[in-house]
Amino acid sequence: MVDYSSKLFLGFDLSTQQLKIIVTDEDLKPLKTYNVEFDSQYKSKYGIHKGVKANEEDGEVISPVLMWLDAIDYLFTQMKQDDFPFDKVVGISGSGQQHGSIYWSHEAESLLNNLKPNQDLSKQLTNAFSWEYSPNWQDHSTNSEASDFHNAVGKENLAKITGSRAHLRFTGLQIRKFATRSHKSEYEKTSRISIVSSFVTSILLGKIANLEESDACGMNLYNISKSSYNEDLLALAAGVNSKIDKVDKSDPIYEKSIDEVRQKLGDITPITYESSGEISNYFVERYKFNKNCKIYSFTGDNLATILSLPLQPNDCLVSLGTSTTVLLITKNYEPSSQYHLFKHPTMPEHYMGMLCYCNGSLAREKARDEINKKYKLDQKSWDKFNELLDSQKAFDNKLGIYFPLGEIIPHAPAQTIRAILKDGEIEKCKIGDEFKIEDDACAIVESQTLSCRLRAGPMLSKSGDANKEESTDEINEAYNKLIDTFGQLKTDGKDQTKDSLIARPNRCYYVGGASNNLSIINKMGSIFGPINGNYKVEIPNACALGGAYKASWSYKCEEEKKFIPYDDYIKKLFDTNDELKDLKCEDKWIEYFKGVGMLAKMEETLMEVD
Ligand code: ADP
Ligand code: XUL
């Protein structure tokens, strides 16, 4: 029997393929999870496959919005059948897939306000949308809009303003496509635009909620440093940009269109612990929620993920799934067109950096397969690969660029380059006597880790306590040697500084499929060299859990009428989560300065795209 005696919190996760709700108690303990997979329930009703409708011809990938409403009623009904004590829930928050936009009709507000508890949400809200779909993050139908955004303000400058260069899935590009190309008349009929996170907040509140600030950073519209919309970008979304659409700023249509899009998007609420309001009467009457149950703004799924762990400034969460994603917390706003920065959802003056690599596990699997082939071993076994990783005593001056697929960071087409460092010179080479196929095992894990280290450095530098207590002499010596050998280092066109090269993470956490391989994560940990340890964790419901924790932290702050630093609040997880044990990796951070220089120089020779 689940112990529901405490006050309860709910964390939602509305992702591409399912809706999940997790129940937690006051001690951050997960008590129960409910989920509904869209394909298993709604395949025929909504004509979806893997949660979406995809059109291969134009790259459009969309999700039916009414399906999400059905999923909410479905899960609450399941919980009701389980006699779930809805009246004990004091706070709800959660996460949504990032970037997706929802287009509300002019009737939406009044329909939301007058929901009848005896009818399903989807039935009553059919007319609440000017378009009944939401572009999914996998959508790639906005190439022309991406060029427009870059041509309007410049790629690097767009990243500087909004935290990211133009990405096909980002909301601003999607709105431009909607307003100027695909759905002009629906755009006219749109009263408000939500993103997935604020959409769920709105449904639970029974009124259209403002955009949540950290998730709003995934739109390519918001000026992060100024905490306000960027007018040139709003003009692009509305199709009246002076440079691209040739609409003169003095033309009345310009101001009218900017006002309209601003109104549709609405205000962006700065990061806060304050609730957005109480749960709508619909849920109180239909499911017997307590009418005082607070709704706290939902956020994006990656942003919620970092809330699920006791992360502190300069911590890195390394997700080793099919692709590699690194999420890190920083005080530095150091944007780059190669990665993303968002405001942190609960820590004011902090940001979440997000590095997304395409070539992660699959590239490692390819190297493993070649080695196994040579030794006539079972293709799927990691034993030989791991033995090679474990037996390496020191960095042996061999690295590689292993991109079987075109890469995002650095933006480059598919290619493989192997090289050896000899007397300070980098020599490219092929598999042979000097660089054996076995060397790929260490070289790929080292190169992938060094690439993250190069990009994380500028974000971590001076952001927290980013140096270990080794003697300054030791660091200076390693740094001077690095510069003597390689000269000024650049990453993605920007100079690295001494501070960025000597910045260490605070802690590193590893999740995802390949984190089950201790040889891989030990090697990675020894290169990252975090000050306070490497941790392997399992967080199967991370986004939902992060949502529930956001609700419980917000509730606590409201109860105590003061801001409690999120990292202080969440650190009690160290006492309750037995998984949080230091991996005790060997620290080879200084030794890998050489690798840092070598990879940076090798990257300068990559074939470019764009
Ligand atoms: P997804 O990102 O699709 O959710 P997972 O997090 O399950 O995927 O990660 C899948 C990947 O993890 C696989 O491609 C596989 O190469 C890798 N993986 C799983 N177990 C191991 C292991 N023991 N050693 C190395 N890699 C592994
Ligand atoms: C992030 C992104 C994806 C979605 C997945 O930029 O597009 O991670 O958030 O749900």
XYZ file of C-alpha atoms and ligand atoms in Angstrom:
647
model
C 0.000 0.000 0.000
C 1.257 3.449 -0.897
C 1.524 5.786 2.080
C -0.505 8.861 1.130
C -0.533 10.369 4.625
C 1.618 13.392 3.760
C 0.716 16.416 1.662
C 1.053 15.353 -1.958
C 2.491 16.900 -5.119
C 1.917 15.965 -8.742
C 4.510 16.266 -11.499
C 3.353 16.027 -15.123
C 5.434 15.099 -18.131
C 3.702 15.731 -21.437
C 6.129 14.266 -23.927
C 5.865 13.222 -27.566
C 4.636 9.710 -26.970
C 2.997 9.751 -23.573
C 1.632 11.683 -20.646
C 2.996 10.757 -17.262
C 2.017 11.904 -13.787
C 4.191 11.203 -10.777
C 3.037 11.572 -7.177
C 5.575 12.686 -4.562
C 5.377 13.419 -0.849
C 6.814 16.230 1.270
C 10.151 14.403 1.548
C 10.645 14.332 -2.236
C 9.825 10.654 -2.260
C 8.217 9.331 -5.471
C 5.134 7.355 -4.431
C 3.389 6.329 -7.619
C 3.482 6.923 -11.374
C 0.630 6.906 -13.874
C 1.096 7.045 -17.608
C -0.754 6.765 -20.877
C 0.942 5.981 -24.171
C -0.715 7.892 -26.965
C -0.335 5.186 -29.608
C -1.935 2.540 -27.427
C -5.022 4.667 -26.678
C -5.431 7.133 -29.510
C -3.841 5.691 -32.640
C -7.063 5.390 -34.566
C -8.958 8.302 -33.001
C -6.215 10.787 -33.886
C -4.397 8.975 -36.720
C -1.006 9.202 -35.033
C 2.149 7.115 -35.122
C 4.595 7.405 -32.221
C 2.497 10.231 -30.862
C 2.641 12.439 -33.966
C 1.476 12.893 -37.531
C 4.419 13.254 -39.865
C 4.466 14.381 -43.457
C 7.634 13.152 -45.076
C 7.285 15.432 -48.068
C 7.475 18.750 -46.294
C 9.006 17.607 -43.008
C 6.008 18.640 -40.943
C 5.603 16.782 -37.634
C 2.572 17.708 -35.519
C 0.682 16.490 -32.448
C -3.099 16.656 -32.000
C -3.882 19.008 -29.115
C -7.240 17.415 -28.236
C -5.419 14.115 -27.726
C -3.447 15.703 -24.917
C -6.705 16.776 -23.272
C -8.041 13.240 -23.555
C -4.842 12.002 -21.946
C -5.285 14.325 -18.949
C -8.866 13.137 -18.349
C -7.757 9.545 -18.921
C -5.027 9.614 -16.282
C -7.125 11.421 -13.682
C -9.890 8.866 -14.298
C -7.393 6.053 -13.721
C -6.301 7.695 -10.502
C -9.923 8.082 -9.419
C -10.501 4.391 -10.059
C -7.498 3.744 -7.810
C -9.124 5.816 -5.045
C -6.267 8.278 -5.302
C -6.697 10.945 -2.584
C -6.925 14.009 -4.872
C -7.832 16.189 -1.875
C -4.329 15.720 -0.435
C -2.619 17.263 -3.465
C -1.433 20.738 -2.506
C 0.668 21.610 -5.553
C 1.068 20.633 -9.209
C 3.727 21.491 -11.749
C 5.397 19.645 -14.572
C 7.051 19.689 -17.902
C 6.234 19.674 -21.562
C 8.237 18.852 -24.665
C 9.968 22.072 -25.627
C 9.174 24.510 -28.445
C 5.714 23.238 -29.481
C 3.156 26.037 -29.944
C -0.597 25.891 -29.336
C -2.938 28.311 -31.085
C -5.980 29.331 -29.033
C -9.135 30.688 -30.656
C -10.997 33.808 -29.531
C -13.502 31.614 -27.693
C -10.825 29.837 -25.694
C -10.871 31.982 -22.582
C -14.605 31.710 -22.060
C -14.697 27.998 -22.893
C -11.916 27.377 -20.351
C -13.820 29.401 -17.807
C -17.057 27.497 -18.148
C -16.029 23.872 -18.252
C -18.747 21.472 -17.167
C -17.446 18.772 -14.838
C -19.610 16.044 -16.337
C -18.074 16.298 -19.811
C -14.622 15.511 -21.184
C -12.147 18.344 -21.760
C -11.632 17.512 -25.430
C -15.364 17.650 -26.166
C -15.822 21.050 -24.555
C -12.642 22.595 -25.896
C -12.997 21.539 -29.533
C -13.541 25.159 -30.516
C -10.887 26.538 -28.198
C -8.160 26.251 -30.838
C -7.668 28.092 -34.102
C -5.618 25.082 -35.218
C -6.046 21.732 -33.525
C -2.398 20.712 -33.869
C 0.870 21.671 -32.265
C 4.173 21.522 -34.171
C 6.339 18.869 -32.570
C 10.044 19.387 -31.753
C 10.880 16.857 -34.503
C 9.331 19.121 -37.131
C 11.749 20.156 -39.857
C 9.511 22.071 -42.189
C 10.909 25.531 -41.435
C 14.154 25.733 -43.378
C 13.197 28.971 -45.083
C 12.263 30.542 -41.734
C 15.616 29.473 -40.270
C 17.420 31.302 -43.079
C 15.204 34.342 -42.494
C 16.091 34.446 -38.792
C 19.811 34.162 -39.524
C 19.703 36.672 -42.344
C 17.796 39.140 -40.205
C 20.164 39.325 -37.238
C 23.105 36.966 -37.916
C 23.593 33.438 -36.611
C 26.034 34.182 -33.803
C 24.122 37.317 -32.850
C 20.839 35.394 -32.699
C 22.509 32.994 -30.257
C 23.764 35.971 -28.271
C 20.285 37.478 -28.042
C 18.133 34.382 -27.536
C 20.568 31.739 -26.228
C 20.405 29.648 -29.436
C 20.904 30.022 -33.166
C 17.834 29.365 -35.302
C 16.600 25.806 -34.976
C 13.828 24.384 -37.132
C 11.802 23.360 -34.085
C 12.020 26.691 -32.245
C 8.692 28.415 -31.657
C 9.481 31.733 -33.365
C 10.215 30.003 -36.659
C 7.093 27.893 -36.323
C 4.974 30.978 -35.684
C 6.441 32.710 -38.732
C 5.589 29.702 -40.879
C 2.066 29.612 -39.398
C 1.407 33.329 -39.765
C 2.922 33.925 -43.190
C 2.902 30.642 -45.052
C 0.842 27.693 -43.822
C -2.060 29.047 -41.769
C -2.582 32.736 -42.449
C -6.318 32.733 -41.741
C -5.916 30.571 -38.618
C -3.316 33.063 -37.386
C -5.921 35.813 -37.745
C -8.302 33.718 -35.665
C -5.701 33.133 -32.925
C -6.257 34.966 -29.648
C -3.253 33.588 -27.772
C -0.270 31.334 -28.390
C 0.951 28.980 -25.671
C 3.933 26.672 -25.631
C 3.368 23.119 -24.402
C 4.402 23.892 -20.813
C 2.143 26.927 -20.446
C -0.627 25.088 -22.294
C -0.903 22.460 -19.541
C -0.677 25.154 -16.868
C -3.587 26.890 -18.636
C -5.767 23.785 -18.742
C -5.254 23.129 -15.039
C -5.915 26.767 -14.150
C -8.938 27.145 -16.409
C -7.459 30.302 -17.928
C -4.669 31.065 -20.345
C -1.398 31.284 -18.427
C 1.614 33.426 -19.240
C 4.648 31.781 -20.788
C 7.150 30.451 -18.285
C 10.419 32.314 -18.685
C 12.940 29.471 -18.887
C 10.943 27.498 -21.463
C 10.253 30.744 -23.363
C 14.005 30.869 -24.056
C 13.360 28.064 -26.584
C 11.548 30.358 -29.005
C 14.296 32.394 -30.699
C 12.208 35.455 -29.764
C 13.254 36.373 -26.233
C 16.208 38.552 -25.372
C 17.621 36.682 -22.394
C 19.937 39.410 -21.076
C 17.248 42.087 -21.308
C 14.395 39.814 -20.165
C 12.127 41.103 -22.917
C 10.991 40.181 -26.403
C 13.325 41.262 -29.187
C 11.376 43.471 -31.561
C 13.178 42.464 -34.777
C 12.492 38.836 -33.974
C 8.854 39.478 -33.110
C 8.610 41.265 -36.459
C 9.955 38.155 -38.149
C 7.433 35.932 -36.386
C 4.661 38.264 -37.535
C 6.037 38.528 -41.079
C 6.843 42.260 -40.986
C 10.592 42.319 -40.463
C 12.018 45.403 -42.142
C 15.034 43.594 -43.559
C 13.445 40.305 -44.579
C 9.828 41.225 -45.267
C 10.660 44.744 -46.412
C 8.008 46.333 -44.243
C 9.028 49.820 -43.261
C 9.010 50.434 -39.528
C 7.000 53.624 -40.089
C 4.294 51.683 -41.937
C 1.254 51.387 -39.588
C 0.999 47.690 -40.472
C 4.374 47.185 -38.799
C 3.317 48.424 -35.399
C -0.076 46.758 -35.632
C 1.482 43.380 -36.433
C 4.047 43.661 -33.658
C 1.313 44.572 -31.164
C -0.749 41.630 -32.329
C 1.977 39.024 -32.000
C 3.032 40.469 -28.632
C -0.538 40.174 -27.427
C -0.939 36.652 -28.734
C 2.234 35.528 -26.977
C 1.360 37.494 -23.861
C 3.705 38.443 -21.062
C 6.491 36.229 -19.873
C 6.433 35.721 -16.123
C 9.901 36.007 -14.597
C 11.147 32.904 -12.785
C 9.209 32.663 -9.531
C 8.083 30.306 -6.804
C 4.696 32.003 -6.687
C 1.763 29.984 -7.905
C -0.063 30.848 -11.101
C -3.360 30.299 -9.276
C -5.588 27.551 -7.919
C -6.768 24.495 -9.821
C -9.829 25.033 -11.983
C -13.248 24.153 -10.675
C -13.576 21.508 -13.401
C -10.969 19.342 -11.661
C -12.313 20.105 -8.183
C -15.796 18.922 -9.058
C -14.903 16.122 -11.443
C -12.016 14.536 -9.545
C -12.446 16.029 -6.060
C -9.217 18.008 -5.948
C -8.937 20.409 -3.039
C -9.944 23.834 -4.326
C -6.825 25.344 -2.738
C -4.507 23.110 -4.739
C -1.893 25.383 -6.285
C -0.776 25.273 -9.901
C 2.858 26.289 -10.386
C 4.063 27.151 -13.861
C 5.160 24.175 -15.934
C 8.491 24.286 -17.736
C 10.295 22.514 -20.604
C 11.285 18.867 -20.245
C 15.045 19.457 -20.302
C 14.624 22.238 -17.759
C 12.547 19.979 -15.533
C 15.181 17.250 -15.808
C 17.767 19.395 -14.035
C 15.267 19.944 -11.212
C 15.096 16.211 -10.516
C 18.624 15.993 -9.099
C 20.435 17.861 -6.342
C 22.277 19.980 -8.905
C 24.312 22.971 -7.861
C 26.016 25.670 -9.926
C 28.681 24.166 -12.203
C 27.181 20.676 -12.043
C 26.873 18.740 -15.305
C 24.306 16.115 -16.140
C 25.692 13.928 -18.904
C 22.994 11.945 -20.658
C 24.429 9.053 -22.654
C 21.437 7.866 -24.662
C 21.380 7.320 -28.410
C 22.631 10.878 -28.635
C 24.686 12.628 -25.977
C 23.152 15.594 -24.174
C 24.935 17.585 -21.512
C 22.916 19.865 -19.268
C 24.843 22.165 -16.981
C 24.074 24.893 -14.506
C 25.977 28.115 -14.718
C 26.020 31.734 -13.686
C 27.717 32.685 -16.968
C 25.720 33.799 -19.932
C 28.227 32.648 -22.567
C 26.078 31.911 -25.614
C 27.283 30.150 -28.745
C 25.640 29.112 -31.981
C 26.773 25.550 -31.190
C 24.653 25.042 -28.077
C 21.723 26.409 -26.121
C 21.323 28.552 -23.057
C 18.060 28.910 -21.185
C 17.278 30.717 -17.976
C 17.278 28.288 -15.069
C 13.673 27.540 -14.037
C 14.160 27.923 -10.290
C 17.511 29.619 -9.699
C 17.450 33.336 -10.488
C 20.618 34.661 -12.159
C 21.483 31.155 -13.316
C 21.271 29.481 -16.691
C 21.015 25.984 -18.057
C 23.466 25.204 -20.837
C 22.502 22.391 -23.187
C 24.918 20.631 -25.506
C 23.280 18.199 -27.947
C 25.521 15.807 -29.858
C 24.254 13.584 -32.612
C 27.129 11.089 -32.536
C 27.032 9.453 -29.139
C 26.253 5.800 -28.520
C 25.920 4.810 -32.160
C 29.407 6.058 -32.963
C 30.807 4.152 -29.961
C 28.897 1.044 -31.053
C 30.469 1.307 -34.497
C 33.979 1.418 -32.984
C 33.089 -1.493 -30.703
C 31.803 -3.565 -33.640
C 35.032 -3.112 -35.608
C 37.115 -4.200 -32.635
C 34.878 -7.207 -31.994
C 35.099 -8.120 -35.674
C 38.882 -8.208 -35.506
C 38.790 -10.464 -32.466
C 35.875 -12.532 -33.798
C 33.852 -11.698 -30.708
C 30.124 -11.359 -30.188
C 29.224 -8.087 -31.973
C 27.175 -6.768 -29.087
C 29.686 -7.386 -26.324
C 31.409 -4.433 -24.682
C 34.001 -6.647 -22.945
C 36.945 -6.060 -25.282
C 36.126 -2.362 -25.701
C 36.000 -1.988 -21.916
C 39.194 -3.960 -21.405
C 40.953 -1.521 -23.747
C 39.542 1.458 -21.855
C 40.483 0.051 -18.456
C 43.998 -0.955 -19.422
C 45.082 2.449 -20.730
C 47.567 3.895 -18.240
C 47.932 7.431 -19.588
C 46.723 9.572 -22.500
C 48.577 8.115 -25.477
C 48.389 11.123 -27.785
C 45.808 9.618 -30.115
C 42.420 11.189 -30.777
C 39.760 10.988 -33.427
C 36.736 12.767 -34.831
C 34.160 10.029 -35.080
C 31.105 11.418 -36.870
C 29.311 8.568 -38.696
C 26.409 11.040 -38.852
C 26.636 14.759 -39.539
C 27.323 16.463 -36.207
C 25.636 19.363 -34.444
C 28.629 20.283 -32.242
C 30.694 21.287 -34.074
C 28.324 21.736 -36.997
C 29.979 19.418 -39.526
C 29.150 16.747 -42.080
C 29.760 13.027 -41.491
C 33.489 12.254 -41.380
C 36.124 10.276 -39.510
C 39.571 11.687 -38.761
C 42.238 9.974 -36.680
C 45.388 11.738 -35.554
C 48.518 11.270 -33.449
C 50.341 13.979 -31.557
C 54.098 13.744 -32.162
C 56.556 16.291 -30.797
C 53.802 18.853 -30.528
C 52.630 18.291 -34.128
C 49.297 16.733 -35.025
C 49.611 14.113 -37.740
C 46.470 12.797 -39.357
C 46.629 9.079 -39.984
C 44.748 5.977 -41.073
C 44.356 2.678 -39.262
C 47.762 0.976 -39.445
C 50.774 0.230 -37.269
C 50.700 3.459 -35.323
C 46.963 3.917 -34.851
C 45.396 0.520 -34.450
C 41.708 -0.295 -34.546
C 42.013 -1.059 -30.806
C 43.078 2.558 -30.231
C 39.614 3.678 -31.336
C 38.150 2.535 -28.007
C 40.039 5.088 -25.911
C 40.235 7.685 -28.674
C 36.476 7.880 -29.205
C 35.571 8.136 -25.530
C 38.360 10.648 -24.932
C 37.493 12.766 -27.958
C 33.781 12.857 -27.145
C 34.540 13.870 -23.562
C 37.114 16.475 -24.548
C 34.606 18.032 -26.935
C 32.201 18.530 -24.005
C 35.054 19.823 -21.835
C 35.969 22.419 -24.475
C 32.382 23.684 -24.736
C 31.573 23.514 -21.043
C 34.697 25.463 -20.074
C 33.494 28.974 -21.005
C 30.166 28.346 -19.291
C 31.754 26.988 -16.112
C 34.569 29.503 -15.807
C 34.218 31.804 -12.831
C 30.626 30.590 -12.444
C 31.168 28.784 -9.202
C 34.021 27.339 -7.304
C 35.500 26.070 -10.546
C 38.967 25.088 -9.435
C 40.078 22.241 -7.276
C 42.548 22.979 -4.575
C 45.558 21.885 -6.519
C 48.424 24.318 -6.436
C 48.153 27.227 -8.802
C 51.687 26.351 -9.879
C 50.561 22.994 -11.166
C 47.709 24.512 -13.157
C 49.861 27.353 -14.482
C 52.478 24.900 -15.611
C 49.920 22.742 -17.445
C 48.278 25.802 -18.967
C 51.574 27.338 -20.130
C 52.614 24.073 -21.693
C 49.273 23.871 -23.484
C 49.676 27.343 -24.976
C 53.371 26.773 -25.813
C 52.456 23.646 -27.747
C 49.275 24.722 -29.480
C 49.150 28.521 -29.349
C 45.859 30.339 -28.872
C 42.973 27.858 -28.811
C 39.642 28.572 -30.410
C 36.404 26.656 -30.112
C 33.611 27.255 -32.593
C 35.320 30.425 -33.750
C 35.767 31.895 -30.284
C 38.979 32.291 -28.320
C 39.326 30.106 -25.263
C 40.668 31.983 -22.238
C 42.812 30.789 -19.393
C 39.739 30.842 -17.167
C 37.697 28.760 -19.570
C 40.461 26.202 -20.006
C 41.075 25.726 -16.310
C 37.422 25.579 -15.229
C 36.356 22.301 -13.683
C 32.770 21.140 -13.182
C 31.567 20.844 -9.609
C 29.956 17.415 -9.912
C 29.174 15.255 -12.944
C 26.144 12.989 -13.083
C 25.744 10.286 -15.733
C 22.405 8.949 -16.966
C 21.076 7.016 -19.985
C 21.914 3.674 -21.627
C 25.698 3.970 -21.830
C 25.985 5.175 -18.216
C 25.550 1.481 -17.365
C 29.056 1.015 -18.697
C 31.410 1.847 -15.824
C 34.511 1.715 -18.029
C 33.067 4.463 -20.229
C 31.905 6.731 -17.439
C 35.071 6.214 -15.396
C 37.107 7.359 -18.371
C 34.809 10.332 -18.935
C 34.925 11.247 -15.249
C 38.702 11.155 -15.178
C 38.823 13.667 -18.065
C 36.087 16.017 -16.790
C 37.754 16.007 -13.377
C 34.865 17.461 -11.374
C 35.819 18.951 -8.026
C 33.231 17.056 -6.024
C 32.913 13.748 -7.767
C 31.250 11.737 -10.492
C 27.881 10.086 -9.928
C 25.985 7.510 -11.911
C 22.265 7.917 -11.384
C 19.047 6.450 -12.608
C 16.150 8.805 -12.936
C 13.555 6.986 -15.008
C 10.911 9.681 -14.599
C 13.223 12.676 -14.499
C 10.998 15.283 -16.210
C 7.907 14.370 -14.232
C 9.906 14.196 -11.018
C 11.499 17.586 -11.698
C 7.977 18.956 -12.116
C 6.819 17.502 -8.813
C 9.912 18.885 -7.056
C 9.298 22.313 -8.575
C 5.797 22.181 -7.095
C 7.003 21.115 -3.659
C 9.812 23.699 -3.581
C 7.407 26.455 -4.647
C 4.871 25.365 -2.057
C 7.497 25.425 0.677
C 8.659 28.927 -0.330
C 5.064 30.173 -0.338
C 4.417 28.546 3.033
C 7.503 30.141 4.557
C 6.920 33.365 2.622
C 10.531 33.517 1.547
C 12.757 32.441 -1.292
C 14.568 29.205 -0.428
C 17.516 28.591 -2.786
C 16.478 25.608 -4.916
C 19.849 23.889 -4.571
C 19.538 24.088 -0.765
C 16.023 22.685 -0.862
C 16.850 19.831 -3.216
C 20.069 18.750 -1.558
C 18.144 16.621 0.936
C 18.008 14.127 -1.935
C 21.573 13.232 -0.982
C 20.162 11.817 2.259
C 17.287 9.944 0.664
C 18.611 8.761 -2.703
C 20.925 5.793 -2.157
C 22.072 5.961 -5.758
C 24.037 9.135 -5.258
C 27.432 7.585 -4.650
C 30.716 9.005 -5.876
C 32.231 6.771 -8.598
C 35.758 7.501 -7.346
C 37.243 7.953 -10.829
C 40.939 8.569 -11.127
C 41.540 12.291 -11.680
C 43.426 12.862 -14.932
C 42.159 16.369 -15.562
C 45.621 17.948 -15.754
C 47.008 15.155 -17.897
C 44.266 15.793 -20.462
C 45.247 19.422 -21.085
C 47.214 17.985 -23.968
C 44.075 16.318 -25.297
C 42.176 19.597 -24.997
C 44.735 21.335 -27.225
C 44.912 18.478 -29.671
C 41.157 18.208 -30.197
C 40.731 21.983 -30.498
C 43.315 22.050 -33.273
C 41.869 18.995 -35.016
C 38.437 20.605 -35.041
C 39.830 23.582 -36.934
C 40.472 21.250 -39.860
C 36.937 19.849 -40.042
C 34.905 20.115 -43.177
C 32.384 22.869 -42.684
C 28.678 22.907 -43.446
C 26.403 25.921 -44.042
P 17.504 6.584 -25.809
O 18.341 7.805 -25.927
O 17.055 6.097 -27.167
O 16.423 6.670 -24.787
P 19.073 4.879 -23.997
O 19.243 5.904 -22.936
O 18.367 3.613 -23.632
O 18.446 5.411 -25.343
O 20.536 4.495 -24.542
C 20.689 3.604 -25.594
C 22.162 3.472 -25.939
O 22.898 3.104 -24.769
C 22.429 2.402 -26.965
O 22.646 2.983 -28.232
C 23.672 1.669 -26.451
O 24.772 1.848 -27.322
C 24.002 2.337 -25.159
N 24.296 1.353 -24.125
C 23.434 0.593 -23.416
N 24.111 -0.232 -22.568
C 25.421 0.005 -22.779
C 26.638 -0.521 -22.241
N 26.634 -1.467 -21.311
N 27.801 -0.025 -22.693
C 27.829 0.952 -23.620
N 26.720 1.475 -24.182
C 25.544 1.018 -23.775
C 15.039 20.333 -26.851
C 14.139 19.513 -27.665
C 13.752 18.166 -27.183
C 12.340 18.166 -26.705
C 11.978 16.741 -26.389
O 15.464 21.485 -27.484
O 13.680 19.900 -28.710
O 14.607 17.726 -26.170
O 12.192 19.022 -25.625
O 10.776 16.620 -25.760
